[in-house]
XYZ file of C-alpha atoms in Angstrom:
681
model
C -122.104 -75.321 74.075
C -119.772 -72.335 74.178
C -121.186 -69.272 72.440
C -119.145 -67.123 70.118
C -119.182 -63.351 69.586
C -120.844 -63.934 66.195
C -123.713 -65.904 67.789
C -124.099 -63.261 70.501
C -124.252 -60.568 67.871
C -126.805 -62.420 65.722
C -129.067 -63.129 68.694
C -128.972 -59.478 69.767
C -129.695 -58.293 66.230
C -132.610 -60.732 65.868
C -134.134 -59.588 69.142
C -133.924 -55.930 68.132
C -135.407 -56.655 64.698
C -138.259 -58.790 66.071
C -139.058 -56.194 68.754
C -139.264 -53.524 66.075
C -141.598 -55.644 63.958
C -143.759 -56.335 67.037
C -143.904 -52.607 67.761
C -144.970 -51.764 64.221
C -147.553 -54.561 64.154
C -149.115 -54.400 67.620
C -148.619 -50.760 68.583
C -148.567 -48.781 65.337
C -150.842 -51.209 63.433
C -148.445 -50.949 60.478
C -147.031 -54.422 59.672
C -143.591 -54.090 58.122
C -142.966 -57.643 56.854
C -145.090 -60.645 55.794
C -146.048 -63.142 58.501
C -143.901 -65.811 56.859
C -140.786 -63.635 57.136
C -141.578 -62.813 60.773
C -141.969 -66.530 61.497
C -138.603 -67.208 59.849
C -136.863 -64.634 62.081
C -138.526 -66.007 65.207
C -137.647 -69.607 64.357
C -134.036 -68.601 63.762
C -133.894 -66.906 67.177
C -135.530 -69.897 68.897
C -133.027 -72.212 67.238
C -130.032 -70.160 68.349
C -131.340 -69.868 71.925
C -131.960 -73.611 72.075
C -128.362 -74.184 71.002
C -127.071 -71.555 73.480
C -129.429 -71.538 76.493
C -126.878 -69.550 78.472
C -127.710 -66.551 76.237
C -131.478 -66.566 76.957
C -132.639 -63.399 78.739
C -136.007 -62.500 80.252
C -136.587 -59.726 77.703
C -136.128 -61.981 74.668
C -139.252 -62.079 72.453
C -139.137 -65.879 72.760
C -139.769 -65.675 76.520
C -143.252 -64.156 76.574
C -144.971 -67.354 77.772
C -143.865 -68.977 81.009
C -143.538 -72.748 81.162
C -144.982 -73.504 84.627
C -148.539 -72.557 85.691
C -148.878 -70.715 89.003
C -150.632 -72.257 91.999
C -151.934 -68.845 93.116
C -151.342 -65.114 92.603
C -149.172 -63.283 95.134
C -149.979 -59.825 96.467
C -148.220 -56.672 95.224
C -148.160 -53.333 97.044
C -148.429 -50.262 94.811
C -145.685 -47.848 95.867
C -147.771 -45.078 94.308
C -151.496 -45.840 94.891
C -153.657 -46.499 91.821
C -156.561 -44.223 92.692
C -159.984 -44.200 91.056
C -161.650 -41.256 89.279
C -164.712 -39.235 90.125
C -167.519 -39.514 87.575
C -169.446 -37.029 85.466
C -172.507 -37.934 83.392
C -173.351 -34.913 81.249
C -172.197 -31.528 79.959
C -173.286 -29.736 83.137
C -171.135 -32.023 85.284
C -168.101 -31.222 83.126
C -168.728 -27.467 83.424
C -168.973 -27.849 87.224
C -165.724 -29.860 87.261
C -163.941 -27.082 85.361
C -165.366 -24.415 87.664
C -164.181 -26.286 90.787
C -160.649 -26.434 89.413
C -160.648 -22.729 88.511
C -161.928 -21.844 91.989
C -159.228 -23.931 93.675
C -156.511 -22.452 91.466
C -158.030 -18.957 91.917
C -157.605 -18.520 88.197
C -160.403 -17.941 85.670
C -158.187 -18.599 82.652
C -159.177 -21.417 80.314
C -157.541 -24.731 81.180
C -155.961 -27.228 78.798
C -157.081 -30.850 79.129
C -155.839 -34.193 77.833
C -158.804 -36.229 76.548
C -158.801 -40.035 76.205
C -161.497 -42.639 75.498
C -162.148 -44.638 78.683
C -161.438 -48.218 77.668
C -163.761 -50.783 79.233
C -161.029 -53.133 80.409
C -158.778 -53.942 83.362
C -156.319 -51.435 84.840
C -152.772 -52.759 85.237
C -149.417 -51.531 86.504
C -146.165 -52.428 84.697
C -142.843 -51.849 86.450
C -139.625 -51.435 84.431
C -136.094 -51.301 85.798
C -133.369 -50.152 83.441
C -135.897 -50.623 80.618
C -136.705 -54.274 81.428
C -140.193 -55.407 82.491
C -139.886 -56.852 85.993
C -143.445 -56.841 87.307
C -147.071 -56.634 86.224
C -149.925 -56.139 88.690
C -153.662 -55.596 88.795
C -155.123 -52.446 90.346
C -156.807 -54.379 93.162
C -158.045 -51.971 95.834
C -155.697 -49.259 94.622
C -153.108 -49.972 97.302
C -152.545 -53.702 96.785
C -153.009 -55.786 93.654
C -152.107 -59.235 92.352
C -148.867 -60.185 90.632
C -149.793 -61.072 87.013
C -146.294 -60.693 85.548
C -146.410 -64.013 83.665
C -149.693 -63.053 82.036
C -148.898 -59.482 80.984
C -145.702 -60.763 79.370
C -147.875 -62.684 76.879
C -149.592 -59.494 75.626
C -147.895 -58.483 72.352
C -148.484 -54.742 72.896
C -146.640 -54.861 76.248
C -142.904 -54.337 75.573
C -140.568 -56.637 77.473
C -137.764 -54.117 76.911
C -138.311 -50.393 76.349
C -137.326 -48.914 73.003
C -134.872 -46.093 72.457
C -133.440 -44.110 75.334
C -134.282 -41.395 77.824
C -136.542 -43.497 80.054
C -136.066 -43.305 83.863
C -134.084 -45.975 85.673
C -137.294 -47.100 87.351
C -140.621 -46.489 85.610
C -144.139 -47.682 86.419
C -146.456 -47.539 83.412
C -150.208 -47.755 83.890
C -152.666 -48.819 81.267
C -155.832 -50.667 80.395
C -155.804 -54.285 79.221
C -158.764 -55.041 76.981
C -160.081 -57.438 74.369
C -161.342 -56.265 70.987
C -164.863 -57.151 69.942
C -163.542 -59.425 67.185
C -161.325 -61.360 69.618
C -164.229 -61.579 72.079
C -166.561 -63.038 69.458
C -163.908 -65.525 68.364
C -163.305 -66.625 71.963
C -167.014 -67.129 72.620
C -167.485 -68.997 69.346
C -164.731 -71.398 70.356
C -166.426 -71.834 73.742
C -169.777 -72.602 72.108
C -168.178 -75.186 69.828
C -166.721 -76.920 72.888
C -169.986 -76.487 74.832
C -168.213 -74.346 77.435
C -169.481 -71.301 79.294
C -169.230 -68.097 77.253
C -168.204 -64.666 78.547
C -170.817 -61.944 79.056
C -168.833 -59.088 77.460
C -165.278 -58.196 76.364
C -164.377 -56.724 79.762
C -165.475 -59.907 81.511
C -163.428 -61.924 79.012
C -160.335 -59.740 79.483
C -160.559 -60.009 83.266
C -160.938 -63.784 83.142
C -158.063 -64.114 80.705
C -155.731 -61.869 82.706
C -156.279 -63.909 85.878
C -155.438 -67.328 84.432
C -152.902 -69.208 86.525
C -151.571 -70.786 83.329
C -150.038 -68.076 81.139
C -150.376 -70.328 78.091
C -154.149 -69.831 78.275
C -153.679 -66.060 78.468
C -151.356 -66.191 75.458
C -153.924 -68.134 73.434
C -156.439 -65.288 73.764
C -155.698 -61.984 72.088
C -155.377 -59.212 74.696
C -154.142 -55.678 74.056
C -152.984 -52.821 76.274
C -153.062 -49.038 75.935
C -150.914 -46.936 78.252
C -152.710 -43.996 79.897
C -150.369 -42.703 82.640
C -147.373 -43.379 84.844
C -147.054 -44.054 88.561
C -143.600 -44.400 90.085
C -140.885 -42.425 88.250
C -137.375 -42.629 89.709
C -133.952 -41.882 88.279
C -134.831 -39.547 85.407
C -132.037 -39.248 82.847
C -130.638 -35.703 83.206
C -130.062 -35.612 79.446
C -133.784 -36.220 78.865
C -135.865 -33.918 81.092
C -139.217 -35.322 82.182
C -142.185 -33.893 80.170
C -144.195 -31.022 81.618
C -147.551 -32.127 80.165
C -149.551 -35.323 80.404
C -149.971 -35.447 76.606
C -146.178 -35.351 76.256
C -145.834 -38.210 78.759
C -148.069 -40.301 76.490
C -145.911 -39.369 73.493
C -142.808 -40.531 75.383
C -144.488 -43.801 76.346
C -145.389 -44.390 72.715
C -141.780 -43.763 71.692
C -140.630 -46.295 74.308
C -142.855 -48.979 72.808
C -146.335 -48.616 74.297
C -149.616 -48.362 72.476
C -151.335 -45.001 72.852
C -155.004 -44.674 71.992
C -155.163 -42.989 68.572
C -158.210 -40.964 69.614
C -156.343 -39.180 72.421
C -156.631 -35.396 71.992
C -155.719 -32.119 73.743
C -158.583 -29.681 74.390
C -157.896 -25.977 74.826
C -160.882 -25.436 77.150
C -163.865 -27.171 78.718
C -166.108 -26.538 75.698
C -163.691 -28.490 73.526
C -163.872 -31.269 76.130
C -167.656 -31.322 75.795
C -167.386 -31.399 71.992
C -164.892 -34.262 72.231
C -167.192 -36.207 74.572
C -170.047 -36.021 72.066
C -167.753 -36.794 69.124
C -166.452 -39.980 70.771
C -169.982 -40.896 71.800
C -171.072 -40.773 68.149
C -167.998 -42.711 67.065
C -168.331 -45.263 69.848
C -169.986 -48.091 67.906
C -167.525 -47.885 65.003
C -164.587 -48.586 67.325
C -163.128 -52.091 67.425
C -163.255 -52.151 71.238
C -165.663 -51.179 74.024
C -165.447 -47.850 75.844
C -167.719 -46.624 78.623
C -166.851 -42.937 78.664
C -164.106 -40.341 78.291
C -161.364 -39.368 80.772
C -160.357 -35.717 81.056
C -157.128 -34.711 82.825
C -155.569 -31.329 83.405
C -152.708 -31.444 80.904
C -150.172 -29.500 82.974
C -148.316 -31.800 85.400
C -147.448 -28.771 87.569
C -151.142 -27.930 87.946
C -151.908 -31.587 88.690
C -149.419 -31.458 91.551
C -150.886 -28.173 92.810
C -154.452 -29.526 92.747
C -153.578 -32.769 94.506
C -156.044 -35.424 95.622
C -159.215 -35.786 97.636
C -160.004 -39.079 99.354
C -159.277 -41.791 96.737
C -159.408 -39.634 93.578
C -157.362 -36.842 91.986
C -158.940 -33.382 91.790
C -157.445 -32.835 88.342
C -159.174 -35.680 86.469
C -162.694 -36.934 85.861
C -164.383 -39.750 83.907
C -167.455 -38.644 81.958
C -169.482 -41.839 81.552
C -171.754 -42.844 78.693
C -175.287 -44.129 79.408
C -175.274 -47.644 80.875
C -175.304 -50.470 78.330
C -176.359 -53.190 80.759
C -179.408 -53.278 83.028
C -181.617 -55.851 84.759
C -185.254 -56.438 83.869
C -187.959 -59.109 83.786
C -188.547 -61.597 80.954
C -192.346 -61.517 80.608
C -192.812 -63.811 77.591
C -191.199 -65.234 74.450
C -192.665 -64.990 70.947
C -191.376 -66.534 67.723
C -190.718 -64.586 64.522
C -190.016 -66.006 61.063
C -187.253 -64.291 59.111
C -186.560 -63.992 55.412
C -184.664 -67.304 55.264
C -187.281 -69.137 57.296
C -185.275 -68.861 60.506
C -187.603 -69.106 63.497
C -186.174 -66.736 66.078
C -187.299 -66.481 69.691
C -187.856 -62.861 70.736
C -187.949 -61.939 74.407
C -190.732 -59.617 75.541
C -189.305 -57.645 78.447
C -190.470 -55.346 81.180
C -189.385 -52.041 79.550
C -186.005 -50.847 80.830
C -183.844 -47.822 79.934
C -180.450 -49.058 78.714
C -177.852 -47.677 76.316
C -179.794 -44.434 75.887
C -183.137 -45.978 74.849
C -186.059 -47.879 76.372
C -185.792 -51.579 75.541
C -188.796 -53.907 75.616
C -187.640 -56.654 73.215
C -184.415 -58.645 72.812
C -183.297 -61.493 70.591
C -182.662 -64.946 72.060
C -181.121 -66.215 68.782
C -181.907 -69.930 68.858
C -182.611 -73.034 70.935
C -178.932 -73.516 71.827
C -178.653 -69.967 73.167
C -181.699 -70.518 75.380
C -180.140 -73.716 76.728
C -176.769 -72.020 77.274
C -178.349 -69.189 79.239
C -180.591 -71.593 81.144
C -183.333 -69.003 80.801
C -187.022 -69.318 81.663
C -190.062 -67.090 81.284
C -190.343 -65.089 84.494
C -186.590 -64.779 85.033
C -184.770 -61.575 85.924
C -182.204 -61.062 83.162
C -179.278 -58.784 82.323
C -179.802 -56.852 79.078
C -176.910 -55.492 77.055
C -177.245 -52.899 74.325
C -174.405 -51.329 72.332
C -175.549 -48.397 70.199
C -177.727 -49.574 67.341
C -176.988 -53.233 67.994
C -180.091 -55.324 68.753
C -180.402 -55.711 72.542
C -179.344 -59.082 73.866
C -179.897 -61.069 77.025
C -176.428 -61.905 78.305
C -177.144 -63.550 81.660
C -179.827 -64.770 84.046
C -179.986 -63.675 87.695
C -180.805 -67.155 88.959
C -181.272 -66.263 92.625
C -184.256 -64.103 91.587
C -186.049 -66.908 89.686
C -189.709 -67.224 90.787
C -191.315 -70.564 91.613
C -193.690 -70.276 88.643
C -190.945 -69.706 85.995
C -191.797 -71.566 82.756
C -189.642 -73.383 80.206
C -189.394 -71.866 76.705
C -190.841 -74.298 74.145
C -190.101 -74.010 70.418
C -193.066 -74.338 68.018
C -193.343 -77.496 65.896
C -195.179 -75.571 63.146
C -194.397 -72.212 61.573
C -196.453 -69.509 63.334
C -197.026 -67.838 59.936
C -197.872 -70.623 57.453
C -198.186 -73.751 59.577
C -195.388 -75.617 57.781
C -193.102 -77.896 59.811
C -190.254 -76.256 61.723
C -187.026 -78.235 61.420
C -183.467 -77.971 62.690
C -180.865 -79.365 60.296
C -178.132 -81.661 61.655
C -175.215 -79.609 62.958
C -177.208 -76.346 63.025
C -178.636 -74.373 65.929
C -181.230 -72.409 63.931
C -184.752 -73.831 63.552
C -186.399 -73.007 60.207
C -189.801 -73.052 58.610
C -189.673 -75.263 55.519
C -192.590 -73.436 53.881
C -190.276 -71.925 51.307
C -192.155 -70.164 48.507
C -195.561 -70.390 50.214
C -194.593 -68.892 53.588
C -195.850 -65.335 53.909
C -192.900 -64.346 56.066
C -190.475 -65.510 53.400
C -192.483 -64.456 50.361
C -191.014 -61.020 49.771
C -187.417 -62.202 50.039
C -188.162 -65.248 47.877
C -189.537 -62.976 45.147
C -186.584 -60.570 45.416
C -184.172 -63.502 45.094
C -186.128 -64.975 42.156
C -185.905 -61.649 40.282
C -182.227 -60.965 41.083
C -179.582 -60.625 38.392
C -178.021 -64.075 38.885
C -181.445 -65.746 38.931
C -184.215 -64.762 36.470
C -182.763 -61.238 36.092
C -186.070 -59.328 35.914
C -184.898 -55.804 35.218
C -186.950 -53.095 36.933
C -188.383 -55.338 39.655
C -186.619 -53.735 42.613
C -187.049 -54.333 46.323
C -189.425 -51.397 46.877
C -191.690 -52.572 44.072
C -191.777 -56.123 45.432
C -192.756 -54.727 48.849
C -195.668 -52.825 47.269
C -196.906 -55.759 45.208
C -196.963 -58.137 48.171
C -198.390 -55.613 50.632
C -201.353 -54.769 48.385
C -202.014 -58.433 47.620
C -201.208 -58.378 43.891
C -198.480 -61.007 44.304
C -198.908 -63.873 46.777
C -196.586 -66.362 45.031
C -193.711 -66.019 42.572
C -195.838 -67.181 39.640
C -198.225 -64.260 40.242
C -195.563 -61.954 38.798
C -196.432 -63.253 35.343
C -200.136 -62.403 35.736
C -199.556 -58.727 36.445
C -201.233 -56.250 34.104
C -200.141 -52.875 32.852
C -203.002 -51.237 34.747
C -201.949 -52.837 38.040
C -198.361 -51.755 37.626
C -199.070 -48.233 36.407
C -201.210 -47.593 39.499
C -198.300 -48.246 41.859
C -196.276 -45.469 43.499
C -193.546 -44.077 41.229
C -194.691 -46.238 38.323
C -195.963 -44.728 35.092
C -197.184 -46.257 31.847
C -193.695 -46.510 30.394
C -192.216 -48.142 33.488
C -195.118 -50.598 33.590
C -194.596 -51.563 29.941
C -190.839 -51.959 30.482
C -191.399 -54.257 33.462
C -193.893 -56.405 31.568
C -191.342 -56.758 28.779
C -188.657 -57.730 31.303
C -191.006 -60.336 32.819
C -191.696 -61.786 29.392
C -187.977 -61.867 28.589
C -187.217 -63.670 31.861
C -189.412 -66.619 30.832
C -186.583 -67.884 28.632
C -183.806 -68.945 30.983
C -181.442 -71.814 31.737
C -181.894 -74.789 34.025
C -179.029 -73.610 36.241
C -180.547 -70.133 36.689
C -183.970 -71.588 37.427
C -182.584 -73.943 40.091
C -180.729 -71.041 41.688
C -183.853 -68.848 41.514
C -185.844 -71.363 43.586
C -183.833 -70.266 46.630
C -183.120 -73.743 47.995
C -181.016 -73.444 51.144
C -177.264 -73.946 50.695
C -177.633 -73.944 46.890
C -175.719 -71.052 45.431
C -175.084 -70.155 41.816
C -172.133 -72.521 41.361
C -173.879 -75.498 42.987
C -177.016 -74.867 40.920
C -174.874 -75.030 37.787
C -173.345 -78.335 38.927
C -176.795 -79.801 39.599
C -178.019 -78.736 36.178
C -174.987 -80.209 34.398
C -175.183 -83.466 36.358
C -178.921 -84.201 35.937
C -179.611 -82.389 32.669
C -183.299 -81.767 33.352
C -185.546 -80.739 36.220
C -187.480 -84.017 36.383
C -184.293 -86.011 37.020
C -183.196 -83.551 39.696
C -186.602 -83.626 41.406
C -186.555 -87.428 41.478
C -183.032 -87.695 42.912
C -182.469 -89.053 46.404
C -180.054 -87.521 48.889
C -177.579 -90.287 48.049
C -177.887 -89.486 44.330
C -177.330 -85.795 45.032
C -174.155 -86.422 47.022
C -172.549 -87.760 43.842
C -172.708 -84.276 42.302
C -169.413 -82.356 42.486
C -169.450 -79.776 45.311
C -172.692 -81.099 46.862
C -172.240 -82.355 50.420
C -174.643 -84.096 52.803
C -176.248 -80.840 54.004
C -176.910 -79.496 50.500
C -178.168 -82.889 49.352
C -180.623 -82.997 52.269
C -182.047 -79.555 51.470
C -182.474 -80.286 47.756
C -184.176 -83.645 48.323
C -186.372 -82.156 51.047
C -187.364 -79.212 48.824
C -188.555 -81.382 45.950
C -190.331 -83.807 48.298
C -192.796 -81.120 49.373
C -195.942 -80.833 47.275
C -196.250 -77.071 47.876
C -192.847 -76.492 46.242
C -193.536 -78.728 43.247
C -196.900 -76.965 42.831
C -195.113 -73.591 42.800
C -192.738 -74.885 40.114
C -195.673 -76.216 38.047
C -197.308 -72.784 38.268
C -194.116 -71.105 37.043
C -193.866 -73.462 34.091
C -197.547 -72.897 33.320
C -196.781 -69.147 33.310
C -194.352 -69.803 30.459
C -190.939 -70.170 32.099
C -188.858 -72.604 30.091
C -185.269 -73.685 29.452
C -183.415 -76.165 27.264
C -182.385 -79.501 28.714
C -178.673 -80.209 28.979
C -176.880 -83.147 27.409
C -175.506 -85.115 30.332
C -171.979 -86.399 29.938
C -170.432 -89.056 32.196
C -167.987 -87.474 34.633
C -165.123 -89.592 33.387
C -165.652 -88.286 29.863
C -165.222 -84.648 30.882
C -161.920 -83.052 29.822
C -160.593 -82.329 33.339
C -161.818 -85.538 34.988
C -159.393 -87.104 37.468
C -157.480 -83.841 37.977
C -157.253 -81.914 41.248
C -156.926 -78.122 41.284
C -156.244 -75.575 44.018
C -157.060 -71.860 43.710
C -155.108 -69.325 45.771
C -154.617 -65.567 45.764
C -156.828 -62.974 44.066
C -158.413 -63.432 40.643
C -159.263 -60.344 38.608
C -161.543 -61.565 35.815
C -163.901 -63.554 38.033
C -164.281 -64.724 41.621
C -162.672 -67.890 42.939
C -166.174 -69.352 43.378
C -166.880 -68.764 39.671
C -163.525 -70.238 38.715
C -164.261 -73.253 40.886
C -167.684 -73.686 39.242
C -166.163 -73.666 35.743
C -163.544 -76.231 36.726
C -166.191 -78.482 38.279
C -168.241 -78.220 35.073
C -165.255 -79.638 33.198
C -164.987 -82.540 35.632
C -162.154 -81.302 37.843
C -161.977 -81.682 41.585
C -161.220 -78.400 43.384
C -159.484 -78.820 46.752
C -158.902 -76.316 49.540
C -155.304 -77.308 50.311
C -152.174 -78.289 48.409
C -150.840 -81.838 48.630
C -148.771 -84.241 46.590
C -152.051 -85.318 44.916
C -152.668 -81.806 43.550
C -152.248 -81.567 39.759
C -152.562 -77.811 39.156
C -152.352 -74.669 41.303
C -153.788 -71.376 40.056
C -152.018 -68.533 41.888
C -153.193 -64.932 41.720
C -151.734 -61.848 43.421
C -151.375 -62.304 47.180
C -150.884 -66.065 47.024
C -149.049 -67.183 50.134
C -148.322 -70.491 51.840
C -150.251 -72.581 49.290
C -148.064 -71.257 46.500
C -144.918 -71.868 48.544
C -145.958 -75.453 49.223
C -146.808 -76.027 45.562
C -143.377 -74.807 44.513
C -141.672 -76.953 47.133
C -143.548 -80.005 45.806
C -142.695 -79.148 42.221
C -146.373 -78.869 41.184
C -147.579 -77.174 38.019
C -148.452 -73.553 38.833
C -150.268 -71.182 36.485
C -151.541 -67.627 36.748
C -155.084 -66.457 36.016
C -154.407 -66.103 32.304
C -153.283 -69.719 32.226
C -156.606 -70.754 33.753
C -158.516 -68.631 31.244
C -156.631 -70.363 28.421
C -157.559 -73.798 29.809
C -161.225 -72.843 30.104
C -161.261 -71.342 26.608
C -159.645 -74.493 25.204
C -162.598 -76.484 26.541
C -165.318 -74.163 25.301
C -165.736 -71.760 28.248
C -164.878 -68.280 26.989
C -164.979 -65.384 29.463
């Protein structure tokens, strides 16, 4: 098909516009248009290029992913070597580094430094000719790397064509490719779901992703790149003199389309470098990506040239490392702890090891599946990872150090606290004690939940008070709350006569409740406020609910197989029914509900979809009210949908509803429907 000037012009304009949107989104983190509009522009460009393949160029935003996987990586020689950096580990090392530079320069004046967080990723080299990306390479040994052009092209923060003007005819940009913690967790979660091997840390994941022979795999995993320097620079535009400072080079790179770390700073002297090092160290865990130190570079390019290099490192730069976050140690034993939800968690007892700035002797093993994935045994040498205040984790086993007497890790069949059975629900990895209200490990949290606002709403019974009551033995079960005396309460820390009287009044007031609130207060797993309300409306009284089978329970709107299992299991256990009997004996009561057949409810046989933000109540509350009136609430729009409630921010669901000609109402419309059927908010 012969192209026309108009088509040429539209394709060029689309490429420029899409590149600008990519720059704002991936580099500046300031999206300029909705995703749907971006998709429309991209689809238009793809359509035009498909119609006119002779107009496709390598720098088009449609050409980021190559079609044919490689059979192997080829070698690339770095025309300017990618040297490593010497390391510093504390303030004294930085002072010595500064002194060495001053001695070599024979100048005692204070030196200006460029300061950058040291990303824990993979160093890469990107070569541009006339502003077009022509080659991407790994660092390798500093002199030779691997050609990863197809893979770096898939990284959205790597420009295929440089922005603006003033860049040299030939420019090599160096940077760090990394994976954010969120992308790393998502990638590992997907691997677990497919029962594949997971990555040890984000750097390991980035390295594995960058070396895929099939660029489609690289594209499917979110990598990012920050530029930190340049290598080869040839053919500088005489109208745009090359910067004289490293910090200005980074500014130019950002203007040409590269991501620059937002925490990059210029320090006026070595003391400011030290202050910056400690500031970034404190900020480290709040970052969305891993760093392992800070890089300091003399800011003046003329001084860099004067200082030169020694061996394989420049004299004018240094990496000040943070304490190691990974170390090896011995797994001595495994104990099992019971958490507030009954989760039975294996805890590794380790040979103490200094990692991440502290001595670690314990680490979580999460669950049975994690133990199986690691293939870990008692007696193994393991790699421990700690990031700031995050609980230390075992990330790998050093299998070639496994002793002959290594032992398998066996999960307990009974709760180590109360002796109740330990069960693992279908589809879950977490084993749980089913002791519920009688388990000492769960007691405090059960009482806090029972007293919470959406449950029995016992005003004045805060978390600290619950802790005191349980610790001193005044409350061993929820029903014991209603046997407390004024003298007991007044004797507690920060409790006087008036506070004691107020709490007793609140306890007495809480005895009159509703069936829905009482069901929610029991803390049955997977049964939230909305589901508790549906159970109450469906069965009408507690006896009918307690007698229901799992099959009966699955007939209740919004109750699936998992929730049905937990409800039936809860009421089948004598210890739970005894706890309920004790609560009723203490005076807790509620009116029964008149049960109406589902088909008689006003919104029976209608399907609703909620989308966008609601202001007067949450979408979960709105869903609960609709279910009470007999409606079905779906998660997606289809031709079978009767009504769509769209709040601010509604997106594709609203668009689909409009395209199907469905009835759409705003939040006020929903409120009017609820009010019409007796639910006033």
